Coordinates of N, CA and C and ligand atoms in Angstrom, one line a residue:
X1 N 69.4 -49.5 99.2 CA 68.8 -48.7 100.3 C 69.5 -47.4 100.3
X2 N 68.6 -46.4 100.6 CA 69.1 -45.0 100.7 C 69.9 -44.7 102.0
X3 N 70.9 -43.9 101.8 CA 71.5 -43.3 103.0 C 71.4 -41.8 102.9
X4 N 70.9 -41.2 103.9 CA 70.8 -39.7 103.8 C 72.0 -39.1 104.3
X5 N 72.4 -37.9 103.7 CA 73.5 -37.1 104.1 C 73.1 -35.8 104.7
X6 N 73.9 -35.2 105.5 CA 73.7 -33.9 106.0 C 73.8 -32.9 104.9
X7 N 72.8 -32.1 104.7 CA 72.8 -31.1 103.6 C 74.0 -30.1 103.8
X8 N 74.6 -29.7 102.7 CA 75.6 -28.6 102.8 C 74.9 -27.3 102.9
X9 N 75.4 -26.4 103.7 CA 74.8 -25.1 103.8 C 75.2 -24.3 102.5
X10 N 74.3 -23.5 102.0 CA 74.6 -22.7 100.8 C 75.3 -21.4 101.2
X11 N 75.8 -21.2 102.4 CA 76.5 -20.0 102.8 C 77.4 -20.4 103.9
X12 N 78.3 -19.5 104.3 CA 79.3 -19.8 105.4 C 78.5 -19.7 106.7
X13 N 79.1 -20.4 107.7 CA 78.4 -20.5 109.0 C 78.2 -19.1 109.7
X14 N 79.0 -18.1 109.4 CA 78.8 -16.8 110.0 C 78.1 -15.8 109.0
X15 N 77.6 -16.3 107.9 CA 77.0 -15.4 106.9 C 75.7 -14.8 107.3
X16 N 75.0 -15.3 108.3 CA 73.7 -14.8 108.6 C 73.8 -13.9 109.9
X17 N 75.0 -13.7 110.4 CA 75.2 -12.8 111.5 C 74.8 -11.4 111.2
X18 N 74.3 -10.6 112.1 CA 74.0 -10.9 113.5 C 72.7 -11.6 113.8
X19 N 71.9 -11.9 112.7 CA 70.5 -12.4 112.9 C 70.6 -13.8 113.5
X20 N 71.4 -14.7 112.9 CA 71.7 -16.0 113.4 C 73.2 -16.2 113.5
X21 N 73.7 -16.4 114.7 CA 75.1 -16.4 114.9 C 75.8 -17.7 114.4
X22 N 77.1 -17.6 114.2 CA 77.9 -18.8 113.8 C 77.7 -20.0 114.8
X23 N 77.6 -19.6 116.1 CA 77.4 -20.6 117.1 C 76.1 -21.3 117.0
X24 N 75.0 -20.6 116.7 CA 73.7 -21.2 116.5 C 73.7 -22.1 115.3
X25 N 74.3 -21.6 114.2 CA 74.4 -22.4 113.0 C 75.2 -23.7 113.2
X26 N 76.2 -23.5 114.0 CA 77.1 -24.7 114.2 C 76.4 -25.8 115.0
X27 N 75.6 -25.4 116.0 CA 74.8 -26.4 116.7 C 73.6 -26.9 116.0
X28 N 72.9 -25.9 115.4 CA 71.6 -26.3 114.7 C 71.8 -27.2 113.5
X29 N 72.7 -26.8 112.7 CA 73.0 -27.6 111.5 C 74.0 -28.8 111.8
X30 N 75.0 -28.5 112.5 CA 76.1 -29.5 112.7 C 75.8 -30.5 113.8
X31 N 74.9 -30.2 114.7 CA 74.5 -31.1 115.8 C 73.1 -31.6 115.7
X32 N 72.1 -30.7 115.7 CA 70.7 -31.1 115.7 C 70.3 -31.8 114.4
X33 N 70.5 -31.1 113.3 CA 70.1 -31.7 112.0 C 71.0 -32.9 111.7
X34 N 72.2 -32.9 112.1 CA 73.1 -34.1 111.8 C 72.5 -35.3 112.6
X35 N 72.0 -35.0 113.8 CA 71.5 -36.1 114.6 C 70.2 -36.7 114.0
X36 N 69.4 -35.8 113.4 CA 68.2 -36.4 112.8 C 68.6 -37.2 111.6
X37 N 69.6 -36.8 110.8 CA 70.1 -37.6 109.7 C 70.6 -39.0 110.2
X38 N 71.4 -38.9 111.2 CA 72.0 -40.2 111.7 C 70.9 -41.1 112.3
X39 N 69.9 -40.5 113.0 CA 68.8 -41.3 113.5 C 68.0 -42.0 112.4
X40 N 67.7 -41.2 111.3 CA 66.9 -41.8 110.2 C 67.7 -42.9 109.6
X41 N 69.0 -42.7 109.3 CA 69.8 -43.8 108.7 C 69.8 -45.0 109.6
X42 N 69.7 -44.8 110.9 CA 69.7 -46.0 111.8 C 68.3 -46.7 111.8
X43 N 67.3 -46.0 111.5 CA 65.9 -46.6 111.5 C 65.4 -47.2 110.2
X44 N 66.1 -46.8 109.1 CA 65.6 -47.2 107.8 C 65.8 -48.7 107.5
X45 N 66.9 -49.3 107.9 CA 67.1 -50.7 107.5 C 66.1 -51.6 108.1
X46 N 65.4 -52.4 107.3 CA 64.4 -53.3 107.8 C 63.0 -52.7 107.9
X47 N 62.9 -51.4 107.6 CA 61.6 -50.7 107.7 C 61.0 -50.8 106.3
X48 N 59.7 -50.4 106.2 CA 59.0 -50.3 104.9 C 59.4 -49.2 104.0
X49 N 60.4 -48.4 104.5 CA 60.7 -47.1 103.8 C 62.2 -47.0 103.3
X50 N 62.8 -48.2 103.1 CA 64.2 -48.2 102.8 C 64.5 -47.4 101.5
X51 N 63.6 -47.4 100.6 CA 63.9 -46.7 99.3 C 62.9 -45.5 99.1
X52 N 62.2 -45.1 100.1 CA 61.2 -44.1 100.0 C 61.9 -42.7 100.0
X53 N 61.2 -41.7 99.4 CA 61.6 -40.3 99.5 C 61.3 -39.8 100.9
X54 N 61.9 -38.7 101.3 CA 61.6 -38.0 102.6 C 60.1 -37.7 102.6
X55 N 59.6 -37.2 101.5 CA 58.2 -36.8 101.5 C 57.3 -38.0 101.7
X56 N 57.6 -39.1 101.1 CA 56.8 -40.3 101.3 C 56.9 -40.8 102.8
X57 N 58.0 -40.7 103.4 CA 58.1 -41.1 104.8 C 57.3 -40.2 105.7
X58 N 57.4 -38.9 105.4 CA 56.7 -37.9 106.2 C 55.1 -38.1 106.0
X59 N 54.7 -38.5 104.9 CA 53.2 -38.6 104.7 C 52.7 -40.0 105.1
X60 N 53.6 -41.0 105.2 CA 53.1 -42.4 105.5 C 53.6 -43.0 106.7
X61 N 54.7 -42.6 107.3 CA 55.3 -43.3 108.4 C 54.8 -42.7 109.7
X62 N 55.2 -43.4 110.8 CA 54.9 -42.9 112.1 C 56.1 -43.0 113.0
X63 N 56.0 -42.6 114.3 CA 57.0 -42.7 115.3 C 58.4 -42.1 114.9
X64 N 59.5 -42.8 115.2 CA 60.8 -42.2 114.9 C 61.1 -41.9 113.5
X65 N 60.6 -42.8 112.6 CA 60.8 -42.6 111.2 C 60.2 -41.2 110.7
X66 N 58.9 -41.0 111.1 CA 58.2 -39.8 110.8 C 59.0 -38.6 111.4
X67 N 59.3 -38.7 112.7 CA 59.9 -37.5 113.4 C 61.2 -37.1 112.8
X68 N 62.1 -38.1 112.5 CA 63.4 -37.7 112.0 C 63.4 -37.3 110.5
X69 N 62.5 -38.0 109.7 CA 62.4 -37.6 108.3 C 61.8 -36.2 108.2
X70 N 60.8 -36.0 109.1 CA 60.1 -34.7 109.1 C 61.1 -33.6 109.5
X71 N 61.9 -33.8 110.5 CA 62.9 -32.8 110.8 C 63.9 -32.5 109.8
X72 N 64.3 -33.6 109.0 CA 65.2 -33.4 107.9 C 64.6 -32.5 106.8
X73 N 63.4 -32.9 106.4 CA 62.7 -32.2 105.4 C 62.5 -30.7 105.8
X74 N 62.0 -30.5 107.0 CA 61.8 -29.1 107.5 C 63.1 -28.3 107.5
X75 N 64.2 -28.9 108.0 CA 65.4 -28.1 108.1 C 66.0 -27.9 106.8
X76 N 65.9 -28.8 105.8 CA 66.4 -28.5 104.5 C 65.7 -27.3 103.9
X77 N 64.4 -27.2 104.1 CA 63.6 -26.1 103.6 C 64.1 -24.8 104.3
X78 N 64.2 -24.9 105.6 CA 64.6 -23.8 106.5 C 66.0 -23.2 106.1
X79 N 67.0 -24.1 106.2 CA 68.4 -23.6 106.0 C 68.6 -23.0 104.5
X80 N 67.8 -23.6 103.6 CA 68.1 -23.2 102.2 C 67.3 -21.9 101.8
X81 N 66.5 -21.3 102.8 CA 65.7 -20.1 102.5 C 66.4 -18.8 102.9
X82 N 67.6 -18.9 103.5 CA 68.3 -17.8 104.0 C 69.5 -17.3 103.1
X83 N 69.8 -16.1 103.2 CA 71.0 -15.5 102.6 C 71.6 -14.4 103.4
X84 N 72.9 -14.3 103.4 CA 73.5 -13.1 104.1 C 73.5 -11.9 103.3
X85 N 73.2 -12.1 102.0 CA 73.2 -10.9 101.1 C 71.9 -10.8 100.3
X86 N 70.8 -10.5 101.0 CA 69.5 -10.5 100.3 C 69.4 -9.4 99.2
X87 N 68.8 -9.7 98.1 CA 68.6 -8.7 97.1 C 67.2 -8.1 97.1
X88 N 66.3 -8.7 97.9 CA 65.0 -8.2 98.0 C 64.6 -8.1 99.5
X89 N 63.8 -7.1 99.9 CA 63.3 -7.1 101.2 C 61.9 -7.6 101.4
X90 N 61.3 -7.9 100.2 CA 60.0 -8.5 100.2 C 59.8 -9.2 98.9
X91 N 58.8 -10.2 98.9 CA 58.5 -10.9 97.7 C 58.0 -10.1 96.5
X92 N 58.4 -10.4 95.3 CA 57.8 -9.7 94.1 C 57.1 -10.8 93.3
X93 N 56.8 -10.4 92.0 CA 56.3 -11.3 91.0 C 55.0 -12.0 91.5
X94 N 54.8 -13.2 91.1 CA 53.5 -13.9 91.4 C 53.3 -14.1 92.9
X95 N 54.4 -14.4 93.6 CA 54.3 -14.6 95.1 C 53.9 -13.3 95.8
X96 N 54.5 -12.2 95.4 CA 54.2 -10.9 96.0 C 52.7 -10.5 95.7
X97 N 52.2 -10.8 94.5 CA 50.8 -10.5 94.2 C 49.9 -11.4 95.0
X98 N 50.3 -12.7 95.2 CA 49.4 -13.6 95.9 C 49.4 -13.3 97.4
X99 N 50.5 -12.8 98.0 CA 50.5 -12.3 99.4 C 49.6 -11.1 99.6
X100 N 49.7 -10.2 98.6 CA 48.7 -9.0 98.7 C 47.3 -9.5 98.6
X101 N 47.0 -10.4 97.7 CA 45.7 -10.9 97.5 C 45.1 -11.6 98.7
X102 N 46.0 -12.5 99.3 CA 45.4 -13.4 100.3 C 45.6 -12.9 101.8
X103 N 46.5 -11.9 102.0 CA 46.7 -11.3 103.3 C 46.4 -9.8 103.4
X104 N 46.2 -9.2 102.3 CA 46.0 -7.7 102.2 C 47.2 -6.9 101.9
X105 N 48.3 -7.3 102.5 CA 49.6 -6.6 102.3 C 50.7 -7.5 102.8
X106 N 52.0 -7.1 102.4 CA 53.1 -7.9 102.9 C 53.2 -7.6 104.4
X107 N 53.0 -6.4 104.9 CA 53.1 -6.1 106.3 C 52.0 -6.9 107.1
X108 N 50.8 -7.0 106.6 CA 49.8 -7.8 107.3 C 50.2 -9.3 107.3
X109 N 50.8 -9.8 106.2 CA 51.2 -11.2 106.2 C 52.3 -11.4 107.3
X110 N 53.3 -10.5 107.3 CA 54.4 -10.6 108.3 C 53.9 -10.6 109.7
X111 N 52.9 -9.8 110.0 CA 52.4 -9.7 111.3 C 51.7 -11.0 111.7
X112 N 50.9 -11.5 110.8 CA 50.2 -12.8 111.1 C 51.2 -13.9 111.2
X113 N 52.2 -14.0 110.4 CA 53.2 -15.1 110.4 C 53.9 -15.1 111.7
X114 N 54.4 -13.9 112.1 CA 55.1 -13.8 113.4 C 54.3 -14.1 114.6
X115 N 53.0 -13.7 114.5 CA 52.1 -14.0 115.6 C 51.9 -15.5 115.8
X116 N 51.7 -16.1 114.6 CA 51.5 -17.6 114.7 C 52.8 -18.3 115.2
X117 N 53.9 -17.7 114.9 CA 55.2 -18.3 115.4 C 55.3 -18.1 116.9
X118 N 55.0 -16.9 117.3 CA 55.2 -16.5 118.7 C 54.2 -17.3 119.6
X119 N 53.0 -17.6 119.1 CA 52.0 -18.2 119.9 C 51.9 -19.7 119.8
X120 N 52.8 -20.3 119.0 CA 52.9 -21.8 118.9 C 53.4 -22.3 120.2
X121 N 52.6 -23.1 120.9 CA 53.0 -23.6 122.2 C 53.9 -24.8 122.1
X122 N 55.1 -24.7 122.7 CA 56.0 -25.8 122.7 C 56.9 -25.7 121.4
X123 N 57.3 -26.9 120.9 CA 58.2 -26.9 119.8 C 57.5 -27.2 118.5
X124 N 57.9 -26.5 117.4 CA 57.2 -26.7 116.1 C 57.7 -25.7 115.1
X125 N 56.9 -25.5 114.1 CA 57.2 -24.7 113.0 C 56.0 -23.9 112.5
X126 N 56.2 -22.6 112.1 CA 55.2 -21.9 111.4 C 55.5 -21.9 109.9
X127 N 54.5 -22.1 109.1 CA 54.7 -22.3 107.6 C 53.8 -21.3 106.8
X128 N 54.4 -20.8 105.7 CA 53.6 -20.3 104.6 C 53.6 -21.4 103.5
X129 N 52.4 -21.8 103.1 CA 52.2 -22.8 102.1 C 51.2 -22.4 101.0
X130 N 51.3 -23.1 99.9 CA 50.2 -22.9 98.9 C 49.4 -24.1 98.8
X131 N 48.1 -23.9 98.6 CA 47.2 -25.0 98.4 C 47.1 -25.4 96.9
X132 N 46.3 -26.3 96.6 CA 46.3 -26.8 95.2 C 45.9 -25.7 94.2
X133 N 45.2 -24.7 94.6 CA 44.7 -23.6 93.8 C 45.7 -22.4 93.8
X134 N 46.8 -22.6 94.5 CA 47.7 -21.4 94.6 C 47.4 -20.5 95.7
X135 N 46.3 -20.7 96.5 CA 46.0 -19.8 97.6 C 47.0 -20.1 98.7
X136 N 47.4 -19.0 99.4 CA 48.4 -19.0 100.4 C 47.7 -19.2 101.8
X137 N 48.4 -20.0 102.6 CA 47.9 -20.2 104.0 C 49.0 -20.3 104.9
X138 N 48.8 -19.8 106.2 CA 49.8 -19.9 107.2 C 49.3 -21.0 108.2
X139 N 50.2 -21.9 108.6 CA 49.8 -23.0 109.5 C 50.9 -23.1 110.6
X140 N 50.4 -23.5 111.8 CA 51.3 -23.9 112.8 C 51.4 -25.4 112.8
X141 N 52.6 -26.0 112.9 CA 52.8 -27.4 112.9 C 53.6 -27.8 114.1
X142 N 53.2 -28.8 114.9 CA 53.9 -29.2 116.1 C 55.0 -30.1 115.8
X143 N 56.1 -30.0 116.6 CA 57.2 -30.9 116.5 C 57.8 -31.1 115.1
X144 N 57.7 -32.2 114.5 CA 58.3 -32.4 113.2 C 57.3 -32.4 112.0
X145 N 56.1 -31.9 112.2 CA 55.1 -32.0 111.2 C 55.4 -31.0 110.0
X146 N 54.9 -31.3 108.8 CA 55.1 -30.6 107.6 C 53.8 -30.4 106.9
X147 N 53.5 -29.3 106.3 CA 52.3 -29.0 105.6 C 52.0 -30.0 104.4
X148 N 53.0 -30.7 103.9 CA 52.7 -31.7 102.9 C 51.8 -32.8 103.4
X149 N 51.7 -33.0 104.7 CA 50.8 -34.0 105.3 C 49.4 -33.6 105.0
X150 N 49.1 -32.4 104.8 CA 47.8 -31.9 104.5 C 47.6 -31.5 103.0
X151 N 48.5 -32.0 102.2 CA 48.4 -31.7 100.7 C 48.8 -30.3 100.3
X152 N 49.5 -29.6 101.2 CA 49.9 -28.2 100.9 C 51.4 -28.3 100.4
X153 N 51.8 -27.2 99.7 CA 53.2 -27.1 99.3 C 53.9 -26.0 100.1
X154 N 54.9 -26.5 101.0 CA 55.5 -25.5 101.8 C 56.4 -24.5 101.1
X155 N 56.4 -23.2 101.5 CA 57.2 -22.2 100.8 C 58.2 -21.6 101.7
X156 N 57.8 -21.2 102.9 CA 58.6 -20.5 103.9 C 58.4 -21.0 105.3
X157 N 59.4 -21.1 106.1 CA 59.2 -21.6 107.5 C 60.1 -21.0 108.5
X158 N 59.5 -20.7 109.7 CA 60.4 -20.3 110.8 C 60.3 -21.5 111.8
X159 N 61.5 -21.9 112.2 CA 61.7 -23.0 113.2 C 61.5 -22.3 114.6
X160 N 60.5 -22.8 115.4 CA 60.4 -22.2 116.7 C 60.8 -23.1 117.8
X161 N 61.5 -24.2 117.5 CA 62.1 -25.0 118.5 C 63.2 -24.1 119.2
X162 N 63.3 -24.3 120.5 CA 64.3 -23.4 121.2 C 65.7 -23.5 120.7
X163 N 66.1 -24.6 120.1 CA 67.5 -24.7 119.6 C 67.7 -23.8 118.5
X164 N 66.7 -23.3 117.9 CA 66.9 -22.3 116.7 C 67.3 -20.9 117.2
X165 N 67.0 -20.6 118.4 CA 67.2 -19.2 118.8 C 67.8 -19.0 120.2
X166 N 67.9 -20.1 121.0 CA 68.1 -19.8 122.5 C 69.6 -19.3 122.7
X167 N 70.5 -19.7 121.9 CA 71.9 -19.2 122.1 C 72.0 -17.7 121.8
X168 N 71.2 -17.2 120.9 CA 71.2 -15.8 120.5 C 70.2 -14.9 121.2
X169 N 69.0 -15.4 121.4 CA 67.9 -14.6 121.9 C 67.4 -15.1 123.3
X170 N 67.9 -16.2 123.8 CA 67.4 -16.8 125.0 C 65.8 -17.0 124.9
X171 N 65.1 -16.5 125.8 CA 63.6 -16.7 125.8 C 62.9 -15.8 124.8
X172 N 63.6 -14.9 124.2 CA 62.9 -13.8 123.4 C 62.6 -14.3 122.0
X173 N 61.7 -15.4 121.9 CA 61.3 -15.9 120.6 C 60.8 -14.8 119.6
X174 N 59.9 -14.0 120.1 CA 59.3 -13.0 119.1 C 60.4 -12.1 118.5
X175 N 61.4 -11.7 119.3 CA 62.5 -10.9 118.7 C 63.3 -11.6 117.7
X176 N 63.5 -12.9 117.9 CA 64.2 -13.7 116.9 C 63.4 -13.8 115.6
X177 N 62.1 -14.0 115.8 CA 61.2 -14.2 114.6 C 61.2 -12.8 113.8
X178 N 61.1 -11.7 114.5 CA 61.1 -10.4 113.9 C 62.4 -10.1 113.1
X179 N 63.5 -10.7 113.6 CA 64.8 -10.4 112.9 C 65.0 -11.3 111.7
X180 N 64.3 -12.4 111.6 CA 64.6 -13.4 110.5 C 64.2 -12.8 109.1
X181 N 63.3 -11.8 109.1 CA 62.9 -11.2 107.8 C 64.1 -10.6 107.1
X182 N 65.1 -10.2 107.9 CA 66.3 -9.6 107.3 C 67.2 -10.5 106.4
X183 N 67.0 -11.8 106.6 CA 67.9 -12.8 105.9 C 67.1 -13.7 105.0
X184 N 65.8 -13.4 104.7 CA 65.1 -14.3 103.8 C 65.5 -14.1 102.4
X185 N 65.8 -15.2 101.7 CA 66.1 -15.1 100.2 C 64.8 -15.3 99.5
X186 N 64.2 -14.1 99.2 CA 62.8 -14.1 98.6 C 62.9 -14.7 97.2
X187 N 64.0 -14.7 96.5 CA 64.1 -15.3 95.2 C 63.9 -16.8 95.3
X188 N 64.4 -17.4 96.4 CA 64.2 -18.9 96.6 C 62.7 -19.2 96.9
X189 N 62.1 -18.3 97.7 CA 60.7 -18.6 98.1 C 59.8 -18.4 96.8
X190 N 60.1 -17.3 96.0 CA 59.4 -17.1 94.8 C 59.5 -18.3 93.9
X191 N 60.7 -18.9 93.8 CA 60.8 -20.1 92.9 C 60.0 -21.3 93.4
X192 N 60.0 -21.5 94.7 CA 59.1 -22.5 95.3 C 57.7 -22.3 94.9
X193 N 57.2 -21.1 95.0 CA 55.8 -20.8 94.6 C 55.6 -21.0 93.1
X194 N 56.5 -20.6 92.3 CA 56.3 -20.7 90.8 C 56.2 -22.2 90.5
X195 N 56.8 -23.1 91.2 CA 56.7 -24.5 90.9 C 55.4 -25.1 91.3
X196 N 54.5 -24.3 92.0 CA 53.2 -24.8 92.4 C 52.2 -24.4 91.4
X197 N 52.5 -23.5 90.5 CA 51.5 -22.9 89.6 C 51.7 -23.3 88.2
Ligands
LIG1 MN1 65.6 -26.8 114.3

């Protein structure tokens, strides 16, 4: 039977400051994500998903199994997409071309992505994903949902649960979302896109 472990962050807890504080990383990764991992490990024994992958659980399970596995999958994609030392301010290569093709420009994409994050009611995630033909789409997903449930490949995500920003920005979710562009590791996002084509 599988036991899930809390992912290691690919950067120091203070590396994303001032966009995301050490304090937020400490709670978000060390408390919230850790709780989802512990919860899932507690729910797996005796379930139909003892040896399943996270993706299989997210696509086939329901209730607590789905919610905790979904949150682990979402947060692993989320935390691994940031860097304190970005080498690019926007995507290049095939992903950069696809964003221009499907949204008109990188600026237009950013505006729509932020708007979808700001207007998502309650807790959830805004996603950039690729469909089977490589076409890019932005979706809003409630709670622990992930675009793989719709056959999409997730590339980039902003967490709009309050725990992601409340310590740093309080109620100002749009300001938090606008700041996140400063720490996106576009190289990682481009690699995710390349694996879909
Ligand atoms: Mn979160």
